[in-house]
Coordinates of C-alpha atoms and ligand atoms in Angstrom, one line a residue:
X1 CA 8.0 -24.8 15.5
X2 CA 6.8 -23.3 18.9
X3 CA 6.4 -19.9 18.7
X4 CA 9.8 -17.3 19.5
X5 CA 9.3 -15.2 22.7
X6 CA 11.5 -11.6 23.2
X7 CA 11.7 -10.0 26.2
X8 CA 11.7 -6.3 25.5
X9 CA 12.9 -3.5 27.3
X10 CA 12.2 0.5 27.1
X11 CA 13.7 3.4 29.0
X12 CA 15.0 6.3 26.5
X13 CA 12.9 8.9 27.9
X14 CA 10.4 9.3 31.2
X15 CA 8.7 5.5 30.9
X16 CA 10.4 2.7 32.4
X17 CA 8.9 -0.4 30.2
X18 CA 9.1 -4.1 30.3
X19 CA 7.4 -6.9 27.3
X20 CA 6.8 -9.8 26.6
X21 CA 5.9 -10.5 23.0
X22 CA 5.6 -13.5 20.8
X23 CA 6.0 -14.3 17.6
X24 CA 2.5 -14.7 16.2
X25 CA 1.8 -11.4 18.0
X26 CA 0.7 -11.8 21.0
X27 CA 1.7 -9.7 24.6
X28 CA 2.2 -12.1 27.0
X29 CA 2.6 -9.2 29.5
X30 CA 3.8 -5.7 29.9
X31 CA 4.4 -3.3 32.2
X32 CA 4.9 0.5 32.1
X33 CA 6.1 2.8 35.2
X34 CA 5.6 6.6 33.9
X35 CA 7.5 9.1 35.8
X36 CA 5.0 11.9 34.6
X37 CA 4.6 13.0 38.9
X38 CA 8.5 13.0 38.9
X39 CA 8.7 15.5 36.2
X40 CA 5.3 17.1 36.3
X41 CA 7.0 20.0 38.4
X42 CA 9.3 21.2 36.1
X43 CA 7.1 21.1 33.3
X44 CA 9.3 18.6 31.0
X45 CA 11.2 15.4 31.7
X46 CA 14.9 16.1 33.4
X47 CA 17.5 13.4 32.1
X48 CA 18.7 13.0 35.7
X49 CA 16.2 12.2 37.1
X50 CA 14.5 9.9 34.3
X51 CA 17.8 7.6 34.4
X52 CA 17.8 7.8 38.6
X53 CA 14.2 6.6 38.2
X54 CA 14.6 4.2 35.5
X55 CA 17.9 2.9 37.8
X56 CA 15.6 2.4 40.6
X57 CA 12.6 0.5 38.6
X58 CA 14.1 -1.7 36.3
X59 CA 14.8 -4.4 37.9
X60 CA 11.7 -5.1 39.6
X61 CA 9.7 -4.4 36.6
X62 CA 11.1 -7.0 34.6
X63 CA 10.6 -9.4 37.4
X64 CA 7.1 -8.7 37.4
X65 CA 6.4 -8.5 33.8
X66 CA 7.9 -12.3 33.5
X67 CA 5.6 -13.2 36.8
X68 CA 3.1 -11.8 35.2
X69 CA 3.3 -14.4 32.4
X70 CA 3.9 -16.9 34.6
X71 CA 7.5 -17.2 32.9
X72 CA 11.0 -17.5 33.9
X73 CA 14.3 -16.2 31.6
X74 CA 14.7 -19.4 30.6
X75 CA 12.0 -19.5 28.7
X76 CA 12.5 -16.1 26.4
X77 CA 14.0 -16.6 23.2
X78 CA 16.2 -13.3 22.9
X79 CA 16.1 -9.8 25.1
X80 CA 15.9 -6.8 23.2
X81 CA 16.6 -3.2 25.1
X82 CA 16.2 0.7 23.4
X83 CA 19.5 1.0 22.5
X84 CA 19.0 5.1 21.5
X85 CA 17.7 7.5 20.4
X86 CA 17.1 9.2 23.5
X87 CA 18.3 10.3 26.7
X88 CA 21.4 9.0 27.5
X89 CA 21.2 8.0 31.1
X90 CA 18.3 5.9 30.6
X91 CA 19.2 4.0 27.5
X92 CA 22.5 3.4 29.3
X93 CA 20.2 1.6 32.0
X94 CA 17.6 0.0 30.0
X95 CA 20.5 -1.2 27.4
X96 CA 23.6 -2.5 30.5
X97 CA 20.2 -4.0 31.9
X98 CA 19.6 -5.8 29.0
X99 CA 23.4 -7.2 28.7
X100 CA 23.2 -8.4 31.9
X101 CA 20.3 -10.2 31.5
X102 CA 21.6 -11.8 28.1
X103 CA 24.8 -12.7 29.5
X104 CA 23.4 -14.5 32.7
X105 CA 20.9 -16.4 30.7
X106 CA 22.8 -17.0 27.3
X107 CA 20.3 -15.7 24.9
X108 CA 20.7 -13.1 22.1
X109 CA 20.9 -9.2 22.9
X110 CA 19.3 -7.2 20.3
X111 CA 20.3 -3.4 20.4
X112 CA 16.9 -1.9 19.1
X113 CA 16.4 2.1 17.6
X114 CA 13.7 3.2 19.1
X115 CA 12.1 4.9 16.5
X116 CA 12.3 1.4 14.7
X117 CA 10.2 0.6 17.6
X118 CA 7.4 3.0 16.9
X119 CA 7.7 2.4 13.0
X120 CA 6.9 -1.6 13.3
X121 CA 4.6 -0.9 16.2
X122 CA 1.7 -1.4 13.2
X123 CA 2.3 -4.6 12.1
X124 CA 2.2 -5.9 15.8
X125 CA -0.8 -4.7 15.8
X126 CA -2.0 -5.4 12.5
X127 CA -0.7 -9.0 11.0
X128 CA -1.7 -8.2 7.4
X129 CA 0.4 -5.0 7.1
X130 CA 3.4 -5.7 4.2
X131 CA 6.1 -3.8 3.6
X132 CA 6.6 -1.4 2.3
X133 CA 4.0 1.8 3.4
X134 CA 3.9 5.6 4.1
X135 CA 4.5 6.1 7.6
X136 CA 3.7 9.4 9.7
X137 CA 6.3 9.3 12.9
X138 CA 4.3 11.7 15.0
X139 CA 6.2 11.8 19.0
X140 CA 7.6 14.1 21.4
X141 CA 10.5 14.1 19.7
X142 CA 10.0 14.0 16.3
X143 CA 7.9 14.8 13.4
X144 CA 8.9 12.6 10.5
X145 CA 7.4 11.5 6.6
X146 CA 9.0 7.3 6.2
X147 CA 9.1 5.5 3.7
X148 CA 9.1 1.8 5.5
X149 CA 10.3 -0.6 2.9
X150 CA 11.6 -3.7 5.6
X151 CA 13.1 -4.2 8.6
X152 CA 16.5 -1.2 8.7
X153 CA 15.3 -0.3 5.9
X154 CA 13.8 3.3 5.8
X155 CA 13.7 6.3 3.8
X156 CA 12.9 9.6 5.6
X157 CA 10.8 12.1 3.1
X158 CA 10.6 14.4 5.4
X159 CA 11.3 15.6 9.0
X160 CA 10.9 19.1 11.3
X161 CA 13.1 21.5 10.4
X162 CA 12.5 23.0 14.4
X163 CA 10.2 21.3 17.0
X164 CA 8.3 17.7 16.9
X165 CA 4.7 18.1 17.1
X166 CA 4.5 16.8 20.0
X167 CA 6.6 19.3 21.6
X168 CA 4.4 21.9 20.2
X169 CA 1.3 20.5 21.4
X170 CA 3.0 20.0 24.9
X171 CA 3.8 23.8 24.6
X172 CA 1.2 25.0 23.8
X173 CA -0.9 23.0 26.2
X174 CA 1.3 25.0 28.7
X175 CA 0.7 28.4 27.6
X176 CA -3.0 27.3 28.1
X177 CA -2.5 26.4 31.7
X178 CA -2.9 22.6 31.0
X179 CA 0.0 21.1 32.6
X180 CA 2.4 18.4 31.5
X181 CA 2.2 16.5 29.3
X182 CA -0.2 18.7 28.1
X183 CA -0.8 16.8 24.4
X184 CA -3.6 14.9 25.8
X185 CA -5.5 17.8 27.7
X186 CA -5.1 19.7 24.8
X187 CA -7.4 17.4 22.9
X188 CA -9.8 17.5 25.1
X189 CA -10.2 21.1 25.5
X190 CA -9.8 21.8 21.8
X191 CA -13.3 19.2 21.5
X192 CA -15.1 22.2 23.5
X193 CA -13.5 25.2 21.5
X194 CA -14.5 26.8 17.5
X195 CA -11.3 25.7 15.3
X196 CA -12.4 28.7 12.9
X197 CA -12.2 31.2 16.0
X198 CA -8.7 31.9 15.8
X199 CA -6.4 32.7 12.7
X200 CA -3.1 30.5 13.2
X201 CA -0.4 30.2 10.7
X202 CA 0.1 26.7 8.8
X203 CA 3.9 27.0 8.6
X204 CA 5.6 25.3 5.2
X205 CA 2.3 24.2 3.8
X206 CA 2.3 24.3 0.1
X207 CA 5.7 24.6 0.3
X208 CA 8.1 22.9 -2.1
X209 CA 10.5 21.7 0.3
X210 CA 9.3 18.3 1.9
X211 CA 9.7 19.4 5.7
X212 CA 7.3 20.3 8.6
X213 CA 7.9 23.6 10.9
X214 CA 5.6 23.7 14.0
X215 CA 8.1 26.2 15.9
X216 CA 6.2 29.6 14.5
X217 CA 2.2 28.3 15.2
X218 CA 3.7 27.5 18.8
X219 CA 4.7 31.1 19.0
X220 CA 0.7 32.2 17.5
X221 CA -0.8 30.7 20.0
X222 CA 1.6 32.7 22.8
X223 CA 0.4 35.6 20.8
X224 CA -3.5 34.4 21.0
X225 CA -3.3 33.6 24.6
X226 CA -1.5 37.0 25.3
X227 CA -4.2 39.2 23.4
X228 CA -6.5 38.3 25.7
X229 CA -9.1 38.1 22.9
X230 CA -9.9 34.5 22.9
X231 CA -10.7 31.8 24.6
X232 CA -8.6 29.1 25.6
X233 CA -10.9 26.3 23.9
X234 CA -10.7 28.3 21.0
X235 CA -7.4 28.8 20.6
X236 CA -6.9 24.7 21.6
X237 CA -9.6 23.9 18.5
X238 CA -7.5 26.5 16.5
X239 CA -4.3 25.2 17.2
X240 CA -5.1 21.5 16.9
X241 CA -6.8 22.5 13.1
X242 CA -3.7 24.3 12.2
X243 CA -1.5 21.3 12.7
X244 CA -3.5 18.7 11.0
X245 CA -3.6 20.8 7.9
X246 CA -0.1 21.0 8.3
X247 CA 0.3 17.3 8.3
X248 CA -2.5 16.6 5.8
X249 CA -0.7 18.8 3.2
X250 CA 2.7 17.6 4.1
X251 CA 1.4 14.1 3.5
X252 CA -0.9 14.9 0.5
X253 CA 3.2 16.2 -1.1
X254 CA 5.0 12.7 0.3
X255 CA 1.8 10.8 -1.7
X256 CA 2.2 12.4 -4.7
X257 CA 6.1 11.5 -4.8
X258 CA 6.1 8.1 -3.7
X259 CA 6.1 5.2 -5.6
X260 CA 3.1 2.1 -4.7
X261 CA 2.4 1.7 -0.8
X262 CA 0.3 -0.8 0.8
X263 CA -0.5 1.4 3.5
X264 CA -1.3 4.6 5.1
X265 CA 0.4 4.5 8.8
X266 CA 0.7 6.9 12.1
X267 CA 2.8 5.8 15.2
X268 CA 4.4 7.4 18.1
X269 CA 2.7 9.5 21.0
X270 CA 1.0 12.0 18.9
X271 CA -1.2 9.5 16.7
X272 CA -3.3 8.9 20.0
X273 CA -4.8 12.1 19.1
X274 CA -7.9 11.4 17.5
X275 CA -8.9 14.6 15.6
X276 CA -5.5 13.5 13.9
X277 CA -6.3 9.8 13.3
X278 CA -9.4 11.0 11.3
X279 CA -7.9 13.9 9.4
X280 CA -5.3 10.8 8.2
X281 CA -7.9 8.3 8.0
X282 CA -9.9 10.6 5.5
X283 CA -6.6 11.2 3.4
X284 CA -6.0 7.9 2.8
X285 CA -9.5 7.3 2.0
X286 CA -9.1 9.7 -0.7
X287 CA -5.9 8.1 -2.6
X288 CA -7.9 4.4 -1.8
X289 CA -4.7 3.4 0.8
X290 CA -5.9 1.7 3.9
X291 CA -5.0 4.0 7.1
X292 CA -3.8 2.2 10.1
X293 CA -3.1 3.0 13.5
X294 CA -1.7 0.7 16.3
X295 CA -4.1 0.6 19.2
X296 CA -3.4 3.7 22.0
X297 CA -1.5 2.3 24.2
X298 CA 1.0 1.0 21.3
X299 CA 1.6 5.1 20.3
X300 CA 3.1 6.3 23.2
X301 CA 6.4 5.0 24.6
X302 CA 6.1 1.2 25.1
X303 CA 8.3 -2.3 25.4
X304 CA 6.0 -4.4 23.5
X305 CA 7.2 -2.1 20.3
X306 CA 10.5 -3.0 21.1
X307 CA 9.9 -6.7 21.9
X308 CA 8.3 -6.6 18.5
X309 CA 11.1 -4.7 16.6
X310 CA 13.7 -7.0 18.4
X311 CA 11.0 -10.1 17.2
X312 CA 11.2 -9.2 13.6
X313 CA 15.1 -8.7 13.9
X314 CA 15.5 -12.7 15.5
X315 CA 13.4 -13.9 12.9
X316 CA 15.7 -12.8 10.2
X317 CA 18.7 -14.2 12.1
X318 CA 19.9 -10.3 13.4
X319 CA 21.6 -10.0 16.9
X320 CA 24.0 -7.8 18.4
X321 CA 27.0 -8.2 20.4
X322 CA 27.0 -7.7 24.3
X323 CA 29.1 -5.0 24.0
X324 CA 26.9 -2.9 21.6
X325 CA 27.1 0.7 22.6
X326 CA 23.9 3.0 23.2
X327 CA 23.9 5.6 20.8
X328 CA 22.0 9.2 21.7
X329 CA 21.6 9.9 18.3
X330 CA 20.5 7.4 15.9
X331 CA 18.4 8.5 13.0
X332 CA 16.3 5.8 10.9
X333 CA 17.9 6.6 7.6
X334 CA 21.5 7.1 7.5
X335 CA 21.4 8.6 4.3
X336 CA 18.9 11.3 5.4
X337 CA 20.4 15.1 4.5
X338 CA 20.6 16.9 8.1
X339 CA 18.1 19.7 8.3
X340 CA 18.4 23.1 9.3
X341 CA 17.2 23.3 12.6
X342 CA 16.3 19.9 13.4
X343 CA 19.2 19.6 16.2
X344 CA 18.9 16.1 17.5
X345 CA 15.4 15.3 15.6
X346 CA 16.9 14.5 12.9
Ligands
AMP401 P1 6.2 9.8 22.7 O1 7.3 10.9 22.5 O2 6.0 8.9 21.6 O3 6.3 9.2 24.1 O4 4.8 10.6 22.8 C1 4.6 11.6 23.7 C2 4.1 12.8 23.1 O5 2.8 12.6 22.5 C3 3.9 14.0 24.0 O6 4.4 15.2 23.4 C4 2.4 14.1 24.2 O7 1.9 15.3 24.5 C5 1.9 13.6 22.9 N1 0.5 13.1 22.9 C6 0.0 12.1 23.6 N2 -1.3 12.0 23.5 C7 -1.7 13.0 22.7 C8 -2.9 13.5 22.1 N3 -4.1 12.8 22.4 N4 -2.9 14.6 21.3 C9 -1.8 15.2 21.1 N5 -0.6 14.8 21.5 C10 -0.5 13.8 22.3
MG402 MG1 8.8 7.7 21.7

């Protein structure tokens, strides 16, 4: 049978994506508009105007994704849209966009989570990765322990009981002077500054409860950069240590409870980070997992992740009707106890 083609759309938060994926995991093309200059002035994104801008460059991004590819509509197998979490404006757009799409060319809608996105982002990249494995959901808007046992199915070990880690590296990176996002520059600076230099908390570690907490090392390094006393490299280095053992022991508790894994996995915007990929790497040297991370520019926020969630969904027969609604809040595991704090990361 010829390979299945889905056309897959992203616009939950400040990237305005289009994909084209196939089923023996290929991209035929893709296309991402960032609207970092939009929001860069107000030092995080603003829901109106990510949904204005994702209003304005849908359209036109689509068109030349598929030109791109040299393919018309008619020759995708099934469009799949973010259909949440996120902000609502721009899944609104991304999702209606996707309905129209469906409607006018008669193929399946597939309503995707976009978290679901990130989670099977891996085994685009990487064909030999089974179900199920350990998955560390690192973004700007969560910070979550998965146990990924198929497609909808997922158990969540563990989550933020106050801000994603990406959130705190963004925040940080601002107290530092770095701009936004500041995630990025923060790595880079940190590879010029003494880890040791600076005594940070590591909140939760050791703890018995599962969760992370990043909210009271964001605060630290207010309290560093405030005291004068260090440098900003240093405190970058320091801060960037202070999360990874914070993630290594958080991980190194998930291990111990789990039951057999195939894998050791990172996705979402944080696991570009590379400090991180090694510290993770390293663990799952140590329990004999094999550690795998999509390529960069599958972490951040992408439409070939949600071309490929909405792939795996067609291939087991899974569409949605065309008048699916978007949902704001959509966690990954239903079942999942609602943590102090955690607001809509959970
Ligand atoms: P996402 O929410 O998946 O779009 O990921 C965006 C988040 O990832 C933002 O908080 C970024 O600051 C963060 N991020 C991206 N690259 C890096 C990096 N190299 N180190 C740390 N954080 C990063
Ligand atoms: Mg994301």
């Amino acid at each position: 049978m010829k390979t299945r083609i889905v056309l897959g759309i992203e616009s939950s938060c400040d990237e305005t994506a289009a994909a084209l994926v196939t089923g023996d995991r290929v991209i035929l093309a893709q296309r991402i508009a960032s609207q970092d200059e939009a929001h860069r002035p107000y030092g995080g994104v603003v829901p109106e105007i990510a949904a204005r801008a994702h209003a304005e460059r849908l359209a036109p991004l689509i068109e030349a994704t598929l030109a791109d590819a040299g393919m018309t509509l008619d020759q995708v197998d099934a469009i799949a849209a973010t259909a949440g979490p996120g902000l609502i404006g721009g899944v609104m757009v991304g999702l209606v966009t996707a309905k129209a799409l469906a409607m006018a060319s008669d193929k399946p809608l597939i309503a995707v989570n976009h978290l679901e996105g990130h989670a099977l982002s891996p085994r685009l990249a990487d064909a030999a990765l089974e179900y199920p494995y350990l998955l560390l959901l690192v973004s700007g808007g969560h910070c979550q322990i998965l146990l990924v046992e198929g497609v909808g199915q997922f158990r969540r070990l563990a989550t933020t009981i106050d801000d994603a880690l990406g959130e705190a590296f963004d925040k940080s990176a601002k107290v530092l002077g770095l701009g936004y996002p500041g995630g990025p520059a923060l790595e880079r600076l940190a590879l010029e500054g003494n880890a040791k230099k600076v005594r940070l908390p590591r909140p939760l570690k050791g703890s018995d409860e599962p969760h992370f907490s990043f909210a009271g090392l964001k605060s630290a390094v207010l309290r560093a950069k405030q005291s004068g006393e260090h440098s900003d490299a240093d405190i970058a280095a320091s801060f960037q240590q202070a999360a990874i053992d914070c993630l290594v022991d958080r991980l190194t508790r998930a291990l111990a409870k789990v039951g057999p894994i195939n894998a050791l996995v990172v996705a979402g915007g944080v696991a570009a980070n590379k400090a991180i990929r090694g510290a993770l790497e390293a663990l799952a040297a140590k329990h004999g997992l094999p550690f795998i991370a999509p390529p960069l520019a599958l972490c951040t926020d992408n439409a070939a992740m949600i071309a490929w969630a909405g792939m795996e969904r067609l291939e087991r027969g899974q569409s949605d009707p065309l008048d699916v609604a978007a949902r704001p809040r959509w966690p990954l595991d239903p079942e999942a106890e609602v943590v102090r704090g955690a607001g809509v990361k959970a």
